[in-house]
Short mmCIF file of C-alpha atoms in Angstrom, two decimals:
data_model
loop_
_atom_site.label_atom_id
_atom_site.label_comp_id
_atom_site.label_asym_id
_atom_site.label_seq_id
_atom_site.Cartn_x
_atom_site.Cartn_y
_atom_site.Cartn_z
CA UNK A 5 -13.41 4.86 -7.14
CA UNK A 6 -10.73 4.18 -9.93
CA UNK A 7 -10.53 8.13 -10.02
CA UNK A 8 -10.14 8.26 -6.48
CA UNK A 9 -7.42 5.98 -5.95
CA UNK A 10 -5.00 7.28 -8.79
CA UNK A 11 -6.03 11.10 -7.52
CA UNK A 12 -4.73 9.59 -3.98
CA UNK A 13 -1.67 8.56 -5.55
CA UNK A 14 -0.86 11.39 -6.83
CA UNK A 15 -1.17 13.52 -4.02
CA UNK A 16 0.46 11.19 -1.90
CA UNK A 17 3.54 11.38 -4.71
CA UNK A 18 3.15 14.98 -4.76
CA UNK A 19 3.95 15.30 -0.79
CA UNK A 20 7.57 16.42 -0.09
CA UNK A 21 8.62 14.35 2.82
CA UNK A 22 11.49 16.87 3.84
CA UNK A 23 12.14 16.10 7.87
CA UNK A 24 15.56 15.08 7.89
CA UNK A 25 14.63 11.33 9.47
CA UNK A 26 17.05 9.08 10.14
CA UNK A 27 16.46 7.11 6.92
CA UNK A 28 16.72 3.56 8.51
CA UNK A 29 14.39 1.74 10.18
CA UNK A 30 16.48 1.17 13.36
CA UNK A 31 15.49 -0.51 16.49
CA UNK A 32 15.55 2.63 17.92
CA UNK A 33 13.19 4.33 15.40
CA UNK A 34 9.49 4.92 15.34
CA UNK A 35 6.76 5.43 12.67
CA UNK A 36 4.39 8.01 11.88
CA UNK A 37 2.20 8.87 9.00
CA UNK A 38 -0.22 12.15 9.28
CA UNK A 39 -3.95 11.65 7.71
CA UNK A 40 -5.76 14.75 6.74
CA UNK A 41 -9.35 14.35 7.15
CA UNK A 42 -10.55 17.88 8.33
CA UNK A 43 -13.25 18.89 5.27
CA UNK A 44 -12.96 22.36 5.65
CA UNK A 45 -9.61 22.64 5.93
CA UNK A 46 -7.07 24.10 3.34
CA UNK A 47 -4.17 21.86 2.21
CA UNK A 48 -1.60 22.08 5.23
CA UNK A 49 1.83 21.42 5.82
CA UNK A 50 2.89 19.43 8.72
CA UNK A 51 6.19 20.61 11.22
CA UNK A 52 7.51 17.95 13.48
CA UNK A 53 9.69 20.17 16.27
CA UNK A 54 9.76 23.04 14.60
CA UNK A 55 10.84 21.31 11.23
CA UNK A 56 8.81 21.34 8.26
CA UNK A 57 7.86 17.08 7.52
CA UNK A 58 5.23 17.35 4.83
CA UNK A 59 3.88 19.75 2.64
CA UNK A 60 0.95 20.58 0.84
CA UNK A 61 -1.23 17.38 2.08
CA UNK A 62 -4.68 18.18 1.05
CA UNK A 63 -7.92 16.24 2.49
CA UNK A 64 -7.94 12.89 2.38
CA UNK A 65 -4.50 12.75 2.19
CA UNK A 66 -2.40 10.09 4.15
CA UNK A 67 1.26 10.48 4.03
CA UNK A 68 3.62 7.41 4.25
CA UNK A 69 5.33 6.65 7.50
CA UNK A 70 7.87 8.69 8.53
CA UNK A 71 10.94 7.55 9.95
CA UNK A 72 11.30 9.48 13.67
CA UNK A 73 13.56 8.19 16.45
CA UNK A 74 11.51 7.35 19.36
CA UNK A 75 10.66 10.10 21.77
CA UNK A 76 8.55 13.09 22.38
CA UNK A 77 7.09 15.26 19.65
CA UNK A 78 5.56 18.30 18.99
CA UNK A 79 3.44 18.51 15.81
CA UNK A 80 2.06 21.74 14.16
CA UNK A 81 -0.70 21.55 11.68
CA UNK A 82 -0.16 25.04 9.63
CA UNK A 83 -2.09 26.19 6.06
CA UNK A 84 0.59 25.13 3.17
CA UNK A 85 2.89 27.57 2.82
CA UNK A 86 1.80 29.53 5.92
CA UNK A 87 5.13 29.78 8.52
CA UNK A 88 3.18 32.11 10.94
CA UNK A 89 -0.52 30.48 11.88
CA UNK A 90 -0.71 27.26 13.50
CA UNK A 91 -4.41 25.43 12.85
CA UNK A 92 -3.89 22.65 15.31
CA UNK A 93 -0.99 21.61 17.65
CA UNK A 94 -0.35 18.19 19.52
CA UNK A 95 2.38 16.69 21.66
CA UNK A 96 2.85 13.01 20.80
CA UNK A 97 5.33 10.15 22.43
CA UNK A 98 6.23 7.80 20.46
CA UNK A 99 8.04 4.12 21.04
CA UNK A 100 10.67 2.45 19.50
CA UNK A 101 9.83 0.05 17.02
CA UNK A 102 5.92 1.16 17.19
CA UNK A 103 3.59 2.80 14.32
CA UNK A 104 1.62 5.76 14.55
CA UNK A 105 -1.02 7.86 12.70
CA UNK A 106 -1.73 11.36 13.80
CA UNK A 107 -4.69 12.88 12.35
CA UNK A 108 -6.32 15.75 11.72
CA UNK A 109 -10.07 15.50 12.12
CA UNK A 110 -13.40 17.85 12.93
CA UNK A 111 -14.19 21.15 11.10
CA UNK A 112 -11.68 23.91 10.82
CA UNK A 113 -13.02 25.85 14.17
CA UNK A 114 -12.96 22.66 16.15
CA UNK A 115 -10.07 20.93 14.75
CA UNK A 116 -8.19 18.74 16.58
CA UNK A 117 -5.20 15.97 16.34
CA UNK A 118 -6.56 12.36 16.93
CA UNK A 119 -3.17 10.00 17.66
CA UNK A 120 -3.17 6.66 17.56
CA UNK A 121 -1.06 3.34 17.65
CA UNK A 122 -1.38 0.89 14.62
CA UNK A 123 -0.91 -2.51 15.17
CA UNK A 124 2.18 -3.99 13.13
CA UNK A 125 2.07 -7.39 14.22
CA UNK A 126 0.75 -9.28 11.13
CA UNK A 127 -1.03 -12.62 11.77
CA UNK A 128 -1.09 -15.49 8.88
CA UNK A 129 -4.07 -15.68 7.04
CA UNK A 130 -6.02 -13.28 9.10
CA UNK A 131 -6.65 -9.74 9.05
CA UNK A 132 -6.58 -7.30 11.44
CA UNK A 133 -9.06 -4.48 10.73
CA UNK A 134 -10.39 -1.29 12.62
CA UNK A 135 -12.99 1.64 11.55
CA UNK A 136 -11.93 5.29 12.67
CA UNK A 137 -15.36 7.71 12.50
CA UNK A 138 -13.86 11.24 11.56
CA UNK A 139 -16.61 12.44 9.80
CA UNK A 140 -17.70 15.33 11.83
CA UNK A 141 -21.76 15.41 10.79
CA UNK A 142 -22.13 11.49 10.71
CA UNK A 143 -24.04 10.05 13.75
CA UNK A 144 -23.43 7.29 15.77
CA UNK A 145 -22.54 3.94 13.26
CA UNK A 146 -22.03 0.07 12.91
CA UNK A 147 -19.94 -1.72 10.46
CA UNK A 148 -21.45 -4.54 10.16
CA UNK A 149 -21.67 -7.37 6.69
CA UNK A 150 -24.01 -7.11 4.04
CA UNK A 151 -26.99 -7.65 6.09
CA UNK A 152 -24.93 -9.31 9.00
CA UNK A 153 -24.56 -8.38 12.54
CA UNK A 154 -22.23 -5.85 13.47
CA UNK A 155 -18.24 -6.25 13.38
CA UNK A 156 -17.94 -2.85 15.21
CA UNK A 157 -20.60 -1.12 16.95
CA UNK A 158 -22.10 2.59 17.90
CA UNK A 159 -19.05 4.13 16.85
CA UNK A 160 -19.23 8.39 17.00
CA UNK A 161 -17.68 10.71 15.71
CA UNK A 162 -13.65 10.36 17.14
CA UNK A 163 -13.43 7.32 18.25
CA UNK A 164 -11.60 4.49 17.00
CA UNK A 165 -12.43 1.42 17.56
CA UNK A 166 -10.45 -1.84 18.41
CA UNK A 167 -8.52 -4.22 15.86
CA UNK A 168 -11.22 -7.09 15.11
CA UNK A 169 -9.78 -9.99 13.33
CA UNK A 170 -11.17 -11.45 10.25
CA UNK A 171 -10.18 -14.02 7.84
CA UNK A 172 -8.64 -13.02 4.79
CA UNK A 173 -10.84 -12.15 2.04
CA UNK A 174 -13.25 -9.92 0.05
CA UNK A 175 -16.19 -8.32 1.90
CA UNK A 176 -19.66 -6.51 1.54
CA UNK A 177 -19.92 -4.03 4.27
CA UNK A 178 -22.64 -1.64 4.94
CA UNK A 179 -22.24 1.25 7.57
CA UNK A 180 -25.02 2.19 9.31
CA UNK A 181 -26.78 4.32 11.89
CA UNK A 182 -26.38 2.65 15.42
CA UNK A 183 -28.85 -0.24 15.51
CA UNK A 184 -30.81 0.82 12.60
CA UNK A 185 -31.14 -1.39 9.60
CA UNK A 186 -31.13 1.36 6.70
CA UNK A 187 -27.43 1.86 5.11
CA UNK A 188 -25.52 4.95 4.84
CA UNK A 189 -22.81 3.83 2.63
CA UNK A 190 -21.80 0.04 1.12
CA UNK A 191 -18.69 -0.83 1.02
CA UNK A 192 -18.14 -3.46 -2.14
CA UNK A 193 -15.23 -5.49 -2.15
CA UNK A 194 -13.36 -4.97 0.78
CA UNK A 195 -10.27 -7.34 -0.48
CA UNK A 196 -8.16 -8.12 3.18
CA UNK A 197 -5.29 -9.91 2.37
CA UNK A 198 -3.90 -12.48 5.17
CA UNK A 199 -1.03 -11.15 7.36
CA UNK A 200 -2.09 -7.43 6.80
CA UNK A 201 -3.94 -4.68 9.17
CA UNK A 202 -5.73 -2.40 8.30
CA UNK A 203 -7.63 0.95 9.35
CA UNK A 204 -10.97 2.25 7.86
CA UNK A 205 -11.19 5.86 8.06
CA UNK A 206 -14.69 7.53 7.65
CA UNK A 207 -14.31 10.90 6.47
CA UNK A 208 -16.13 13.77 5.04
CA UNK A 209 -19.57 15.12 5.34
CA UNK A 210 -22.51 13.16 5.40
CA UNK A 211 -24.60 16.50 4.10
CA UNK A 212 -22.23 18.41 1.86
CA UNK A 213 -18.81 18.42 0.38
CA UNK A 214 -16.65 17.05 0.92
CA UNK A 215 -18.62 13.80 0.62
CA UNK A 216 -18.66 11.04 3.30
CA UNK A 217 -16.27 8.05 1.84
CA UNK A 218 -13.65 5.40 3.33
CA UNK A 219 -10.67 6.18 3.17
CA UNK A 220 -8.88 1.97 3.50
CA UNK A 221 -5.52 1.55 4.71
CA UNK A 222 -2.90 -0.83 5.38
CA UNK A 223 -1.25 -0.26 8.64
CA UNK A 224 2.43 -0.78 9.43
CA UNK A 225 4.07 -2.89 7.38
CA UNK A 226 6.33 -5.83 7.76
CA UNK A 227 9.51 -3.94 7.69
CA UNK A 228 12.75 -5.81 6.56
CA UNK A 229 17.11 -4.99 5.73
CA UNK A 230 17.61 -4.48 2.73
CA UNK A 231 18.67 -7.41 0.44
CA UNK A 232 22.10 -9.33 -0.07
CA UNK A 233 22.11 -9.09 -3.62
CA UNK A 234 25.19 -10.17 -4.87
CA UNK A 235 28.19 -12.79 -4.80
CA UNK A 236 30.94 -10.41 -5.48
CA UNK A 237 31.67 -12.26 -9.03
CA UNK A 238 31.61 -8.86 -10.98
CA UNK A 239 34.25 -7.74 -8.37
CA UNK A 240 36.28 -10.38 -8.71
CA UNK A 241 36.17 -10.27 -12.35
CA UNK A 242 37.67 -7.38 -12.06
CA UNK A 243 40.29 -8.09 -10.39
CA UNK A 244 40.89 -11.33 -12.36
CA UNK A 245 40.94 -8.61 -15.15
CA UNK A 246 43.58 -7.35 -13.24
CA UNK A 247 45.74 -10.36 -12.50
CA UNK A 248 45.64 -11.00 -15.99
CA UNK A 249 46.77 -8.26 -17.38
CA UNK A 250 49.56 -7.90 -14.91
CA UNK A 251 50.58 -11.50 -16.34
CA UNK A 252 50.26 -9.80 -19.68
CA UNK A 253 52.38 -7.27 -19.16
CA UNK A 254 54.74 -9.70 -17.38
CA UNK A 255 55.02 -11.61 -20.18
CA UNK A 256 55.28 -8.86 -22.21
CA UNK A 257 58.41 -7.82 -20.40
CA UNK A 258 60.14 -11.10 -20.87
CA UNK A 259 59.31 -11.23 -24.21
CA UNK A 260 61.00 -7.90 -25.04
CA UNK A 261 63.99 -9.22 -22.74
CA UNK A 262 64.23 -12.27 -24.57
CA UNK A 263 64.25 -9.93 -27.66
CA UNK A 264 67.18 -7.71 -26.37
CA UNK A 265 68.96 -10.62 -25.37
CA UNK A 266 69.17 -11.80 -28.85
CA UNK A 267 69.57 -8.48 -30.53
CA UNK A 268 72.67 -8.68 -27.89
CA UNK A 269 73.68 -11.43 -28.66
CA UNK A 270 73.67 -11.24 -32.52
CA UNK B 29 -42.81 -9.80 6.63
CA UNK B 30 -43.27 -6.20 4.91
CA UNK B 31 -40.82 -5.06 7.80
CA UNK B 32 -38.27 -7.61 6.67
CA UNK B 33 -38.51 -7.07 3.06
CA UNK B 34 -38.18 -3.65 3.53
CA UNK B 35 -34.63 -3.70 5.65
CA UNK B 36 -33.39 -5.86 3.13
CA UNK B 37 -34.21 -4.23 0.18
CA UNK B 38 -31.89 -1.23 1.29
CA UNK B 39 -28.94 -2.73 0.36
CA UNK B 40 -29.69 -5.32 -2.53
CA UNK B 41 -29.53 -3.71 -6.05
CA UNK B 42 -32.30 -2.76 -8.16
CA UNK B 43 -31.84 -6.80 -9.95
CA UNK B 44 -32.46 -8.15 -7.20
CA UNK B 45 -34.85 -6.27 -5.95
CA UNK B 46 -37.06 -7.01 -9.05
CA UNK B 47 -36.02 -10.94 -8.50
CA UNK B 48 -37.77 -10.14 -5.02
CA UNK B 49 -40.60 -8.44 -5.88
CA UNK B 50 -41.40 -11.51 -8.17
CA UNK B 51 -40.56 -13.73 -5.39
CA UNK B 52 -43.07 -12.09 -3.68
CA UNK B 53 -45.91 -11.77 -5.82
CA UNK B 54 -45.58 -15.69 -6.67
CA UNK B 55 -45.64 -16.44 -2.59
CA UNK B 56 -49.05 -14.19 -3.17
CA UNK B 57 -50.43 -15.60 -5.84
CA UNK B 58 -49.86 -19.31 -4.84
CA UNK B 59 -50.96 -18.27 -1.37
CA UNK B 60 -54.24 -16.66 -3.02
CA UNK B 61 -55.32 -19.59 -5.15
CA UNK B 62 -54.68 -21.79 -2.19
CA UNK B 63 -56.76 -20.23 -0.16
CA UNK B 64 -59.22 -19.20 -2.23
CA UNK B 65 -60.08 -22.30 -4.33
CA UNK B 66 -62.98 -20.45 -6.34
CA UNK B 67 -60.47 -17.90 -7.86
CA UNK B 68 -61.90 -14.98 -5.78
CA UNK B 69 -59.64 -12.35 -7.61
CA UNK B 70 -58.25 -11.16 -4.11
CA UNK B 71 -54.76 -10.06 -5.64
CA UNK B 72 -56.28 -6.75 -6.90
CA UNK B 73 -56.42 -6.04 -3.45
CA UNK B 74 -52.57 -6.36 -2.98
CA UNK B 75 -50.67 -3.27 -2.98
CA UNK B 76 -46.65 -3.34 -4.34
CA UNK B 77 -46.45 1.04 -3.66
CA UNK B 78 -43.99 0.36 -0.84
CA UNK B 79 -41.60 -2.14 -2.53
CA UNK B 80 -41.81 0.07 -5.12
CA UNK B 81 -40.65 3.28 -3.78
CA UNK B 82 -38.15 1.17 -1.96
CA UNK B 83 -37.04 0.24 -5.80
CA UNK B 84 -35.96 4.08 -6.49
CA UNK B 85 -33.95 4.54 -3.10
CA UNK B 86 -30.57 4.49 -4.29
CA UNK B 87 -27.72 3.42 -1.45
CA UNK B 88 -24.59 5.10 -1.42
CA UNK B 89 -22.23 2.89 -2.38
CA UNK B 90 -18.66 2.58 -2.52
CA UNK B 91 -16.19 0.14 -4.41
CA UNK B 92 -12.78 -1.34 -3.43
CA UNK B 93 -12.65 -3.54 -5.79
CA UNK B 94 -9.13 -3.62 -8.08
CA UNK B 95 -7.31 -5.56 -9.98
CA UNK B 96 -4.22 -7.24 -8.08
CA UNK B 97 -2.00 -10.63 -8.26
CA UNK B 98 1.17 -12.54 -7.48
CA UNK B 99 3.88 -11.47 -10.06
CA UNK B 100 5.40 -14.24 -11.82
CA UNK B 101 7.21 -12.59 -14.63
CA UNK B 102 9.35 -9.47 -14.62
CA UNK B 103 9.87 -7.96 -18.11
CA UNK B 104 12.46 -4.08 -18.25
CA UNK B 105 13.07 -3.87 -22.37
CA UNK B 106 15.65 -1.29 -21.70
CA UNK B 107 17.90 -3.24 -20.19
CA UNK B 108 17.01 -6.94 -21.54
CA UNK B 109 15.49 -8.20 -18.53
CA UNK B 110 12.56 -10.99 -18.76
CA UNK B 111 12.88 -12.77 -15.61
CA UNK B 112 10.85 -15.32 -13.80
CA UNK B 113 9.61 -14.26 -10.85
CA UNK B 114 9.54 -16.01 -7.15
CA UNK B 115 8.15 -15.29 -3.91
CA UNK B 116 10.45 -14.66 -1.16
CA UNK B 117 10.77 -13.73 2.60
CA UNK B 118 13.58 -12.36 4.76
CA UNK B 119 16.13 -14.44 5.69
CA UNK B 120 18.08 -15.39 8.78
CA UNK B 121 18.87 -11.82 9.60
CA UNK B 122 15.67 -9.98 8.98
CA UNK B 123 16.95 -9.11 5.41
CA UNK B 124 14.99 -9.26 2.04
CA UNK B 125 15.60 -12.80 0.88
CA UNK B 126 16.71 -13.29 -2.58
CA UNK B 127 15.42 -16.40 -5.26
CA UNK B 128 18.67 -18.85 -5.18
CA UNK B 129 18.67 -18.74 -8.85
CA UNK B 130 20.90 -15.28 -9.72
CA UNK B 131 18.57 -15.34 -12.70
CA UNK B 132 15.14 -14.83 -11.31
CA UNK B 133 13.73 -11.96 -8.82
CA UNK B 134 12.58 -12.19 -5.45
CA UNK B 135 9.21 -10.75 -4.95
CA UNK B 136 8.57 -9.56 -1.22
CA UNK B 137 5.57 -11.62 -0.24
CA UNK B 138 4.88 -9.40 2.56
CA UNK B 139 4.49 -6.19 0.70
CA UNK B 140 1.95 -5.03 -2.05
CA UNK B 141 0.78 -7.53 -4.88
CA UNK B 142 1.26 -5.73 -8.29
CA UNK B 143 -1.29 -3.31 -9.46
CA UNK B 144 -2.29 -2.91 -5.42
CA UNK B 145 -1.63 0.20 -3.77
CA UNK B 146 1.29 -0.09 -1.56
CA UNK B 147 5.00 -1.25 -2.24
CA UNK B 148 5.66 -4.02 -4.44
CA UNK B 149 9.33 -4.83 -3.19
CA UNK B 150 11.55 -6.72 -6.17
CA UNK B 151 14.99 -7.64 -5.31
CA UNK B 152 17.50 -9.60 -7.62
CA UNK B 153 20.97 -9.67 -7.90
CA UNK B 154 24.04 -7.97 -9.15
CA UNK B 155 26.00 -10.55 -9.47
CA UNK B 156 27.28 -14.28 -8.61
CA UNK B 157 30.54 -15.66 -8.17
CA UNK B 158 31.55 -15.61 -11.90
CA UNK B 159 29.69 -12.87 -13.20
CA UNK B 160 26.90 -10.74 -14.31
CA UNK B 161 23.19 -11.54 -13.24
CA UNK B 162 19.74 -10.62 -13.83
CA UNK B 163 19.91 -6.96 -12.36
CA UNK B 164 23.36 -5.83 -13.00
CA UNK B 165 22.47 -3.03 -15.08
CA UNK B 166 19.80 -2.03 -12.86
CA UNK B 167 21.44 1.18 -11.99
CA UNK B 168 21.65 2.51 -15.75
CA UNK B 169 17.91 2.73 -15.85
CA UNK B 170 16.15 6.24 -16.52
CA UNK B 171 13.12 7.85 -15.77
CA UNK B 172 10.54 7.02 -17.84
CA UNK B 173 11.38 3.95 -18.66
CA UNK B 174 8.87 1.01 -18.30
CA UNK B 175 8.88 -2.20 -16.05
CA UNK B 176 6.14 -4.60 -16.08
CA UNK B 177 4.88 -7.29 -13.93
CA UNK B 178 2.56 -9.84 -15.27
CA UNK B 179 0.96 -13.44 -14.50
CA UNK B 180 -0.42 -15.38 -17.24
CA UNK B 181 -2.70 -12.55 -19.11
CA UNK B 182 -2.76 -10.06 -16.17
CA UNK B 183 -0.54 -7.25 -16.57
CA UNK B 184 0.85 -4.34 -14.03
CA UNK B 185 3.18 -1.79 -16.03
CA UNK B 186 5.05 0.99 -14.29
CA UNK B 187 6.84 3.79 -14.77
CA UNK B 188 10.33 4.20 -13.39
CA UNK B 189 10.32 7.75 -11.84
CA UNK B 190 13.65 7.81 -9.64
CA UNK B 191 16.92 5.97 -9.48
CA UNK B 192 18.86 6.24 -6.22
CA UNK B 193 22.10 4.64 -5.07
CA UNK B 194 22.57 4.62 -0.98
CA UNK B 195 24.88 3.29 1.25
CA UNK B 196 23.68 0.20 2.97
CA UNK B 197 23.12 1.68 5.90
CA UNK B 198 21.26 4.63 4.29
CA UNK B 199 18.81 2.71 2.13
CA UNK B 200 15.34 4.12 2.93
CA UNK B 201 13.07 0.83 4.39
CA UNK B 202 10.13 2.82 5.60
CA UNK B 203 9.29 4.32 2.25
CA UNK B 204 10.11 0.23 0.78
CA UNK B 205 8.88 -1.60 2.96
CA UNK B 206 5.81 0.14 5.17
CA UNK B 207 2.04 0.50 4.08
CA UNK B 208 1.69 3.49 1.62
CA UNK B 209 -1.15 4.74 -0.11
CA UNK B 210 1.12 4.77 -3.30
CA UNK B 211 0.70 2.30 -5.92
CA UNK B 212 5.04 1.58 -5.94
CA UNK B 213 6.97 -0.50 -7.48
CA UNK B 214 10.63 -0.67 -6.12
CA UNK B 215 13.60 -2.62 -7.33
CA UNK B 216 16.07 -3.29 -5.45
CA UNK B 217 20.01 -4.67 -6.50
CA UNK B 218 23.49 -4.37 -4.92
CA UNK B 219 26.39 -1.86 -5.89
CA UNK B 220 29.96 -0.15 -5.01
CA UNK B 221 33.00 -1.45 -3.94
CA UNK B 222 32.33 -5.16 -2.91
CA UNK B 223 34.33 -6.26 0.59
CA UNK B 224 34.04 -10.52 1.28
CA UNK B 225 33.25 -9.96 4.72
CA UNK B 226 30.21 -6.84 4.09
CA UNK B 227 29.01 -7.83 0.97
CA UNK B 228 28.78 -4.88 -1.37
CA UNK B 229 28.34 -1.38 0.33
CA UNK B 230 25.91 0.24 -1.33
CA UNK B 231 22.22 -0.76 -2.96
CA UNK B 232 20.45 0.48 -5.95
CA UNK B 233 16.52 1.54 -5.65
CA UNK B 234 14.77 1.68 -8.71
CA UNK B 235 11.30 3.59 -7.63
CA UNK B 236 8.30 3.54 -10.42
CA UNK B 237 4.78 3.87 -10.28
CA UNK B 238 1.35 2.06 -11.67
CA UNK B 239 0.38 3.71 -14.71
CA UNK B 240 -3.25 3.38 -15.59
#
């Protein structure tokens, strides 16, 4: 898992996030990150109206949130470094002030763009956590607690289910078939911290590679100005530097007038 | 009770498995001697073959588990800092709060802990009223250079791998302050011509990432 995580960091460093956004998170401004979880697919590069926004995200990528203003979108899914053939297109609206994922999900000859709003309102001490089923060859599935009853139930492949709120914490989760008992995959240590969301995408092939895994996420984010961060003191140091050396230089001149005056004088 | 024994043992480990299996074959044994108070050897009749197979089935399993925590001390050797560090949230006008003391940094409770994935948000300041403070040389830092975060004997270092100065107005919040899959660490001071009305105009971002 270790190997995982630091192999999604780097791709999600190595993504050029080129759209010319609007790089403040205005009131009039929306969110949207782009998750690639087609297995079959090559590494793609994402155009937002025409313009290219990411490039090179391979599977199992998930970009950070872009910064678009709200509006209506067209998004084309093409193979990196491919200007001509588009995989997948979708038209998305999106409102001020709102998050989005768009993502690429099913097989490369069925592939589609799943869209969806992520909840950004943060609740103390809770969580806020969904499951997303894109694995194309997965059946039907619960999420449920180490040998608990389900938190989400008979989820297929596409749909996305509801925010469920938790309590913040670390969990043991097993997914399963639809009200079977067996376990396809546990999930150990499922850390939730209080006042953050989250989104658990299932992707990848149950029978083949890529291999089924979750994909965790933290959804939205508590977004913020940017700090006051200082007093001014540095300024004004400077130009106290100033005053003083004017009063220098004043002095200065007095000095050398006194001096004059008594060269005159002698 | 077979039924039972068998959807558990799907997702305990192989330990505990065995701890069952023992559990079980106790409950038998009491049971049998119980029942059977002249020692009839009826456990030879007892078959373990489908615990046992149940013992080799191997569940799939994935772990989230990582190392995280609350910073509480900032340490940058290449430019002298070693800082306390202290929780803060935004202040009266949706800002990035800052610590009150000019010599401490403000750690964005609402972001990423260090050594989590997502953005760990530091801000501290420039400057006070007379002088210098903790992150006025901030903006001379290169990449490469090392920052760590640490609390008591847990440590986080990073890597500095950009330096950016932006007009206020320009600064970049989404990729500070929204949910990433990027284990960042961004610092974040003041800079440029300073106005007593604005505040300064422009603000240093120090970007770096977890090294592991």
């Amino acid at each position: 898992m270790k190997k995982l995580m630091s192999l999604l960091g780097t791709l999600a460093l190595a993504f050029a996030l080129v759209l010319p956004v609007s790089a403040d998170g205005h009131e009039g401004d929306a969110m949207v990150r782009v998750l690639h979880a087609s297995p079959d697919a090559p590494a793609v590069d994402v155009y937002v109206n025409g313009e290219v926004a990411v490039e090179g995200a391979e599977f199992k990528a998930l970009t950070d949130y872009l910064t678009l203003p709200a509006g209506d979108y067209n998004v084309e899914i093409k193979p990196a470094g491919d200007t001509e053939t588009v995989v997948v297109a979708a038209d998305l609206s999106l409102e001020a002030g709102k998050f989005y994922t768009a993502a690429a999900i099913g097989q490369l000859e069925n592939i589609e763009i799943a869209a969806m709003e992520d909840d950004a309102n943060f609740e103390d001490g809770k969580s806020k956590v969904r499951v997303a089923h894109f694995s194309p060859d997965a059946p039907a599935v619960d999420v449920a607690p180490k040998g608990g009853d389900p938190l989400f139930s008979n989820l297929e492949f596409k749909a996305v289910s509801d925010y469920g709120t938790l309590d913040a914490g670390t969990y043991d989760l097993e997914i399963r078939p639809a009200g079977a008992t067996d376990v396809v995959k546990a999930l150990d240590g499922v850390a939730l911290e209080g006042g953050k969301n989250y989104t658990a995408f299932a992707i990848g092939l149950l029978e083949g590679e890529p291999a089924f895994e979750v994909l965790l996420a933290a959804d939205g984010g508590e977004m913020a100005g940017a700090p006051e961060t200082g007093q001014g003191g540095l300024a004004q140091t400077a130009s106290m530097n100033w005053l003083l050396a004017a009063a220098a230089l004043g002095a200065a001149a007095a000095g050398f007038y006194v001096f004059r005056r008594k060269q005159q004088d002698a | 009770m077979r039924q039972q024994l068998a959807s558990t043992s799907f997702v305990v480990n192989s330990k505990t498995l065995k701890l069952l299996l023992i559990g079980t074959f106790l409950f038998l044994t009491v049971s049998a001697s119980a029942d059977a108070p002249d020692a009839t050897p009826k456990l030879k009749t007892v078959g373990f073959s489908e615990p046992l197979v149940l013992a080799s089935t191997e569940v799939e399993r994935q772990s989230f588990h990582r190392e995280t925590f609350i910073p509480k001390r900032l340490i940058i050797p290449s430019i002298d800092v070693d800082a306390k560090v202290q929780p803060v949230g935004k202040d009266r006008l949706d800002r990035m709060d800052t610590p009150d003391h000019v010599n401490e940094v403000g750690w964005y409770q609402y972001g990423a802990k260090a050594g989590a994935l997502g953005n760990v948000v530091l801000s501290g300041h420039l400057d006070d009223l007379q002088g210098p403070a903790i992150f006025s040389d901030l903006g001379t830092l290169q990449r490469g250079e090392m920052v760590t975060l640490q609390h008591s004997e847990q440590v986080a270092k990073y890597e500095v791998v950009s330096v950016e100065r932006y007009r206020l107005e320009d600064v970049p919040l989404a990729s500070i302050f929204a949910a990433t899959q990027s284990e960042r660490l961004q610092l974040i001071t003041c800079a440029g011509p300073y106005d007593p009305e604005h505040g300064y105009r422009d603000r240093i971002v120090v970007t770096a990432k977890l090294i592991r």
